[in-house]
Amino acid sequence: MESKKYLEDISEIKNMMSRSSRFISLSGLSGILAGVYALIGAFMAYQVLGDLRTGQNFIERYTGAMSVLEQLLLIAASVIILAAGTGIILTHRKSKKSGEKIWDVSSKRLVLNFLIPLVAGGLFCLAMIQQSHFGLVAPATLIFYGLACVNASKYTLGAVRYLGITNIILGLISTQFIGYGLYFWAVGFGVLHIFYGALMYFKHDRT
């Protein structure tokens, strides 16, 4: 009986240490929805690129005259805002349900370590667009996003690390298939988010 109680105490201490050093209220459902938004965005981008030969496309009908680059940036920004907003709302709801604080030391470390590679990658991609190196933008976004996930993963759920590693590998592969970046982008930000988000949801959100 004493040994059983001792093991339970050790397990409880480990859980408390894990909770104090990692932000474990990250919502798996938000990852799934982020993947869905990314797939919708990829489809819209495909429509924009596919309509280059036929003239005005569906975005121009509502926004007026916009360059193809401006339309693609608008789509990307919309996906990012939707994904970030959904993630904040669902994570806040999960944190409130479990009695955890959404903005504590571990979540601050998570955000900081995630943003450093992400912001650097975003600025690098803007520089490549400025220099007309459009073919490498999609691989670079996947690689830097993967690095951001890996860098932040030590402060959250383990699935984030594997999501990051997979995106890095996918981004490196896509450098050898210039011109197919949109498809790799859809797989990396769409399919992989849905897959790893589902793993997180069924493993953590439903327990």
PDB file of N, CA and C in Angstrom, residues 16-73:
ATOM      1  N   MET A  16       2.881  17.833 -12.168  1.00  0.00           N
ATOM      2  CA  MET A  16       2.975  19.235 -11.770  1.00  0.00           C
ATOM      3  C   MET A  16       4.177  19.910 -12.418  1.00  0.00           C
ATOM      4  N   MET A  17       5.302  19.213 -12.490  1.00  0.00           N
ATOM      5  CA  MET A  17       6.497  19.767 -13.132  1.00  0.00           C
ATOM      6  C   MET A  17       6.264  19.984 -14.618  1.00  0.00           C
ATOM      7  N   SER A  18       5.569  19.033 -15.245  1.00  0.00           N
ATOM      8  CA  SER A  18       5.272  19.147 -16.670  1.00  0.00           C
ATOM      9  C   SER A  18       4.363  20.336 -16.950  1.00  0.00           C
ATOM     10  N   ARG A  19       3.362  20.511 -16.099  1.00  0.00           N
ATOM     11  CA  ARG A  19       2.430  21.614 -16.273  1.00  0.00           C
ATOM     12  C   ARG A  19       3.106  22.966 -16.046  1.00  0.00           C
ATOM     13  N   SER A  20       4.086  23.008 -15.138  1.00  0.00           N
ATOM     14  CA  SER A  20       4.749  24.275 -14.844  1.00  0.00           C
ATOM     15  C   SER A  20       5.739  24.668 -15.929  1.00  0.00           C
ATOM     16  N   SER A  21       6.244  23.726 -16.695  1.00  0.00           N
ATOM     17  CA  SER A  21       7.260  24.020 -17.696  1.00  0.00           C
ATOM     18  C   SER A  21       6.721  23.981 -19.121  1.00  0.00           C
ATOM     19  N   ARG A  22       5.531  23.417 -19.333  1.00  0.00           N
ATOM     20  CA  ARG A  22       4.973  23.307 -20.679  1.00  0.00           C
ATOM     21  C   ARG A  22       3.548  23.837 -20.714  1.00  0.00           C
ATOM     22  N   PHE A  23       3.210  24.460 -21.839  1.00  0.00           N
ATOM     23  CA  PHE A  23       1.846  24.931 -22.035  1.00  0.00           C
ATOM     24  C   PHE A  23       1.072  23.797 -22.709  1.00  0.00           C
ATOM     25  N   ILE A  24       0.248  23.087 -21.930  1.00  0.00           N
ATOM     26  CA  ILE A  24      -0.396  21.873 -22.427  1.00  0.00           C
ATOM     27  C   ILE A  24      -1.860  22.095 -22.790  1.00  0.00           C
ATOM     28  N   SER A  25      -2.309  23.360 -22.768  1.00  0.00           N
ATOM     29  CA  SER A  25      -3.700  23.647 -23.097  1.00  0.00           C
ATOM     30  C   SER A  25      -3.898  23.983 -24.570  1.00  0.00           C
ATOM     31  N   LEU A  26      -2.865  23.750 -25.378  1.00  0.00           N
ATOM     32  CA  LEU A  26      -2.983  24.003 -26.814  1.00  0.00           C
ATOM     33  C   LEU A  26      -4.084  23.118 -27.393  1.00  0.00           C
ATOM     34  N   SER A  27      -4.990  23.705 -28.158  1.00  0.00           N
ATOM     35  CA  SER A  27      -6.150  22.982 -28.663  1.00  0.00           C
ATOM     36  C   SER A  27      -5.839  22.231 -29.946  1.00  0.00           C
ATOM     37  N   GLY A  28      -6.094  20.922 -29.945  1.00  0.00           N
ATOM     38  CA  GLY A  28      -5.929  20.133 -31.158  1.00  0.00           C
ATOM     39  C   GLY A  28      -6.942  20.498 -32.217  1.00  0.00           C
ATOM     40  N   LEU A  29      -8.141  20.877 -31.781  1.00  0.00           N
ATOM     41  CA  LEU A  29      -9.191  21.264 -32.723  1.00  0.00           C
ATOM     42  C   LEU A  29      -8.800  22.505 -33.513  1.00  0.00           C
ATOM     43  N   SER A  30      -8.070  23.407 -32.866  1.00  0.00           N
ATOM     44  CA  SER A  30      -7.613  24.604 -33.580  1.00  0.00           C
ATOM     45  C   SER A  30      -6.633  24.228 -34.685  1.00  0.00           C
ATOM     46  N   GLY A  31      -5.821  23.184 -34.458  1.00  0.00           N
ATOM     47  CA  GLY A  31      -4.917  22.709 -35.499  1.00  0.00           C
ATOM     48  C   GLY A  31      -5.673  22.141 -36.686  1.00  0.00           C
ATOM     49  N   ILE A  32      -6.745  21.394 -36.396  1.00  0.00           N
ATOM     50  CA  ILE A  32      -7.572  20.835 -37.466  1.00  0.00           C
ATOM     51  C   ILE A  32      -8.192  21.948 -38.302  1.00  0.00           C
ATOM     52  N   LEU A  33      -8.763  22.946 -37.623  1.00  0.00           N
ATOM     53  CA  LEU A  33      -9.406  24.050 -38.339  1.00  0.00           C
ATOM     54  C   LEU A  33      -8.384  24.884 -39.105  1.00  0.00           C
ATOM     55  N   ALA A  34      -7.183  25.039 -38.548  1.00  0.00           N
ATOM     56  CA  ALA A  34      -6.125  25.759 -39.262  1.00  0.00           C
ATOM     57  C   ALA A  34      -5.791  25.044 -40.568  1.00  0.00           C
ATOM     58  N   GLY A  35      -5.770  23.712 -40.518  1.00  0.00           N
ATOM     59  CA  GLY A  35      -5.528  22.937 -41.725  1.00  0.00           C
ATOM     60  C   GLY A  35      -6.639  23.111 -42.750  1.00  0.00           C
ATOM     61  N   VAL A  36      -7.875  23.158 -42.276  1.00  0.00           N
ATOM     62  CA  VAL A  36      -9.016  23.372 -43.174  1.00  0.00           C
ATOM     63  C   VAL A  36      -8.924  24.750 -43.830  1.00  0.00           C
ATOM     64  N   TYR A  37      -8.602  25.783 -43.027  1.00  0.00           N
ATOM     65  CA  TYR A  37      -8.438  27.130 -43.588  1.00  0.00           C
ATOM     66  C   TYR A  37      -7.337  27.147 -44.648  1.00  0.00           C
ATOM     67  N   ALA A  38      -6.243  26.432 -44.365  1.00  0.00           N
ATOM     68  CA  ALA A  38      -5.120  26.405 -45.303  1.00  0.00           C
ATOM     69  C   ALA A  38      -5.513  25.742 -46.613  1.00  0.00           C
ATOM     70  N   LEU A  39      -6.285  24.675 -46.547  1.00  0.00           N
ATOM     71  CA  LEU A  39      -6.728  23.995 -47.773  1.00  0.00           C
ATOM     72  C   LEU A  39      -7.663  24.895 -48.576  1.00  0.00           C
ATOM     73  N   ILE A  40      -8.547  25.598 -47.893  1.00  0.00           N
ATOM     74  CA  ILE A  40      -9.433  26.539 -48.586  1.00  0.00           C
ATOM     75  C   ILE A  40      -8.607  27.653 -49.239  1.00  0.00           C
ATOM     76  N   GLY A  41      -7.609  28.161 -48.494  1.00  0.00           N
ATOM     77  CA  GLY A  41      -6.733  29.187 -49.039  1.00  0.00           C
ATOM     78  C   GLY A  41      -5.952  28.693 -50.241  1.00  0.00           C
ATOM     79  N   ALA A  42      -5.470  27.450 -50.173  1.00  0.00           N
ATOM     80  CA  ALA A  42      -4.726  26.877 -51.293  1.00  0.00           C
ATOM     81  C   ALA A  42      -5.630  26.747 -52.521  1.00  0.00           C
ATOM     82  N   PHE A  43      -6.874  26.367 -52.310  1.00  0.00           N
ATOM     83  CA  PHE A  43      -7.831  26.260 -53.423  1.00  0.00           C
ATOM     84  C   PHE A  43      -8.084  27.632 -54.045  1.00  0.00           C
ATOM     85  N   MET A  44      -8.243  28.657 -53.206  1.00  0.00           N
ATOM     86  CA  MET A  44      -8.455  30.007 -53.720  1.00  0.00           C
ATOM     87  C   MET A  44      -7.234  30.500 -54.488  1.00  0.00           C
ATOM     88  N   ALA A  45      -6.042  30.214 -53.972  1.00  0.00           N
ATOM     89  CA  ALA A  45      -4.815  30.601 -54.668  1.00  0.00           C
ATOM     90  C   ALA A  45      -4.706  29.885 -56.006  1.00  0.00           C
ATOM     91  N   TYR A  46      -5.098  28.620 -56.023  1.00  0.00           N
ATOM     92  CA  TYR A  46      -5.088  27.850 -57.277  1.00  0.00           C
ATOM     93  C   TYR A  46      -6.038  28.476 -58.297  1.00  0.00           C
ATOM     94  N   GLN A  47      -7.194  28.952 -57.822  1.00  0.00           N
ATOM     95  CA  GLN A  47      -8.144  29.611 -58.710  1.00  0.00           C
ATOM     96  C   GLN A  47      -7.569  30.904 -59.271  1.00  0.00           C
ATOM     97  N   VAL A  48      -6.881  31.655 -58.420  1.00  0.00           N
ATOM     98  CA  VAL A  48      -6.262  32.901 -58.873  1.00  0.00           C
ATOM     99  C   VAL A  48      -5.221  32.622 -59.949  1.00  0.00           C
ATOM    100  N   LEU A  49      -4.352  31.664 -59.689  1.00  0.00           N
ATOM    101  CA  LEU A  49      -3.306  31.334 -60.655  1.00  0.00           C
ATOM    102  C   LEU A  49      -3.893  30.712 -61.917  1.00  0.00           C
ATOM    103  N   GLY A  50      -4.954  29.935 -61.764  1.00  0.00           N
ATOM    104  CA  GLY A  50      -5.574  29.289 -62.913  1.00  0.00           C
ATOM    105  C   GLY A  50      -6.335  30.239 -63.797  1.00  0.00           C
ATOM    106  N   ASP A  51      -6.750  31.398 -63.238  1.00  0.00           N
ATOM    107  CA  ASP A  51      -7.516  32.375 -64.000  1.00  0.00           C
ATOM    108  C   ASP A  51      -6.651  33.424 -64.679  1.00  0.00           C
ATOM    109  N   LEU A  52      -5.331  33.255 -64.618  1.00  0.00           N
ATOM    110  CA  LEU A  52      -4.444  34.233 -65.237  1.00  0.00           C
ATOM    111  C   LEU A  52      -4.712  34.353 -66.737  1.00  0.00           C
ATOM    112  N   ARG A  53      -5.087  33.248 -67.371  1.00  0.00           N
ATOM    113  CA  ARG A  53      -5.293  33.242 -68.816  1.00  0.00           C
ATOM    114  C   ARG A  53      -6.675  33.751 -69.215  1.00  0.00           C
ATOM    115  N   THR A  54      -7.609  33.698 -68.283  1.00  0.00           N
ATOM    116  CA  THR A  54      -8.994  34.012 -68.648  1.00  0.00           C
ATOM    117  C   THR A  54      -9.404  35.424 -68.267  1.00  0.00           C
ATOM    118  N   GLY A  55      -8.509  36.193 -67.651  1.00  0.00           N
ATOM    119  CA  GLY A  55      -8.845  37.563 -67.298  1.00  0.00           C
ATOM    120  C   GLY A  55      -9.264  37.701 -65.854  1.00  0.00           C
ATOM    121  N   GLN A  56     -10.292  38.496 -65.614  1.00  0.00           N
ATOM    122  CA  GLN A  56     -10.702  38.816 -64.249  1.00  0.00           C
ATOM    123  C   GLN A  56     -11.143  37.567 -63.495  1.00  0.00           C
ATOM    124  N   ASN A  57     -10.697  37.426 -62.250  1.00  0.00           N
ATOM    125  CA  ASN A  57     -11.076  36.271 -61.440  1.00  0.00           C
ATOM    126  C   ASN A  57     -12.031  36.691 -60.332  1.00  0.00           C
ATOM    127  N   PHE A  58     -12.423  35.697 -59.526  1.00  0.00           N
ATOM    128  CA  PHE A  58     -13.475  35.945 -58.540  1.00  0.00           C
ATOM    129  C   PHE A  58     -13.086  36.939 -57.453  1.00  0.00           C
ATOM    130  N   ILE A  59     -11.791  37.043 -57.115  1.00  0.00           N
ATOM    131  CA  ILE A  59     -11.371  38.012 -56.095  1.00  0.00           C
ATOM    132  C   ILE A  59     -11.474  39.434 -56.640  1.00  0.00           C
ATOM    133  N   GLU A  60     -11.086  39.619 -57.891  1.00  0.00           N
ATOM    134  CA  GLU A  60     -11.127  40.946 -58.486  1.00  0.00           C
ATOM    135  C   GLU A  60     -12.561  41.483 -58.576  1.00  0.00           C
ATOM    136  N   ARG A  61     -13.516  40.612 -58.671  1.00  0.00           N
ATOM    137  CA  ARG A  61     -14.904  41.059 -58.760  1.00  0.00           C
ATOM    138  C   ARG A  61     -15.333  41.813 -57.512  1.00  0.00           C
ATOM    139  N   TYR A  62     -14.715  41.483 -56.370  1.00  0.00           N
ATOM    140  CA  TYR A  62     -15.112  42.089 -55.101  1.00  0.00           C
ATOM    141  C   TYR A  62     -14.110  43.104 -54.571  1.00  0.00           C
ATOM    142  N   THR A  63     -12.888  43.031 -55.039  1.00  0.00           N
ATOM    143  CA  THR A  63     -11.852  43.922 -54.503  1.00  0.00           C
ATOM    144  C   THR A  63     -11.369  44.954 -55.506  1.00  0.00           C
ATOM    145  N   GLY A  64     -11.815  44.869 -56.743  1.00  0.00           N
ATOM    146  CA  GLY A  64     -11.313  45.768 -57.767  1.00  0.00           C
ATOM    147  C   GLY A  64     -10.013  45.241 -58.354  1.00  0.00           C
ATOM    148  N   ALA A  65      -9.296  46.118 -59.027  1.00  0.00           N
ATOM    149  CA  ALA A  65      -8.062  45.707 -59.694  1.00  0.00           C
ATOM    150  C   ALA A  65      -6.978  45.419 -58.664  1.00  0.00           C
ATOM    151  N   MET A  66      -6.515  44.179 -58.614  1.00  0.00           N
ATOM    152  CA  MET A  66      -5.419  43.784 -57.729  1.00  0.00           C
ATOM    153  C   MET A  66      -4.466  42.908 -58.525  1.00  0.00           C
ATOM    154  N   SER A  67      -3.177  43.060 -58.242  1.00  0.00           N
ATOM    155  CA  SER A  67      -2.206  42.197 -58.900  1.00  0.00           C
ATOM    156  C   SER A  67      -2.325  40.783 -58.341  1.00  0.00           C
ATOM    157  N   VAL A  68      -1.785  39.834 -59.086  1.00  0.00           N
ATOM    158  CA  VAL A  68      -1.819  38.442 -58.638  1.00  0.00           C
ATOM    159  C   VAL A  68      -1.108  38.304 -57.296  1.00  0.00           C
ATOM    160  N   LEU A  69       0.025  38.973 -57.151  1.00  0.00           N
ATOM    161  CA  LEU A  69       0.781  38.908 -55.893  1.00  0.00           C
ATOM    162  C   LEU A  69      -0.042  39.464 -54.742  1.00  0.00           C
ATOM    163  N   GLU A  70      -0.731  40.578 -54.963  1.00  0.00           N
ATOM    164  CA  GLU A  70      -1.560  41.170 -53.914  1.00  0.00           C
ATOM    165  C   GLU A  70      -2.701  40.236 -53.517  1.00  0.00           C
ATOM    166  N   GLN A  71      -3.280  39.557 -54.504  1.00  0.00           N
ATOM    167  CA  GLN A  71      -4.350  38.612 -54.214  1.00  0.00           C
ATOM    168  C   GLN A  71      -3.847  37.439 -53.387  1.00  0.00           C
ATOM    169  N   LEU A  72      -2.675  36.917 -53.749  1.00  0.00           N
ATOM    170  CA  LEU A  72      -2.108  35.784 -53.012  1.00  0.00           C
ATOM    171  C   LEU A  72      -1.743  36.191 -51.584  1.00  0.00           C
ATOM    172  N   LEU A  73      -1.216  37.403 -51.417  1.00  0.00           N
ATOM    173  CA  LEU A  73      -0.883  37.887 -50.075  1.00  0.00           C
ATOM    174  C   LEU A  73      -2.149  38.097 -49.246  1.00  0.00           C
TER     175      LEU A  73
END
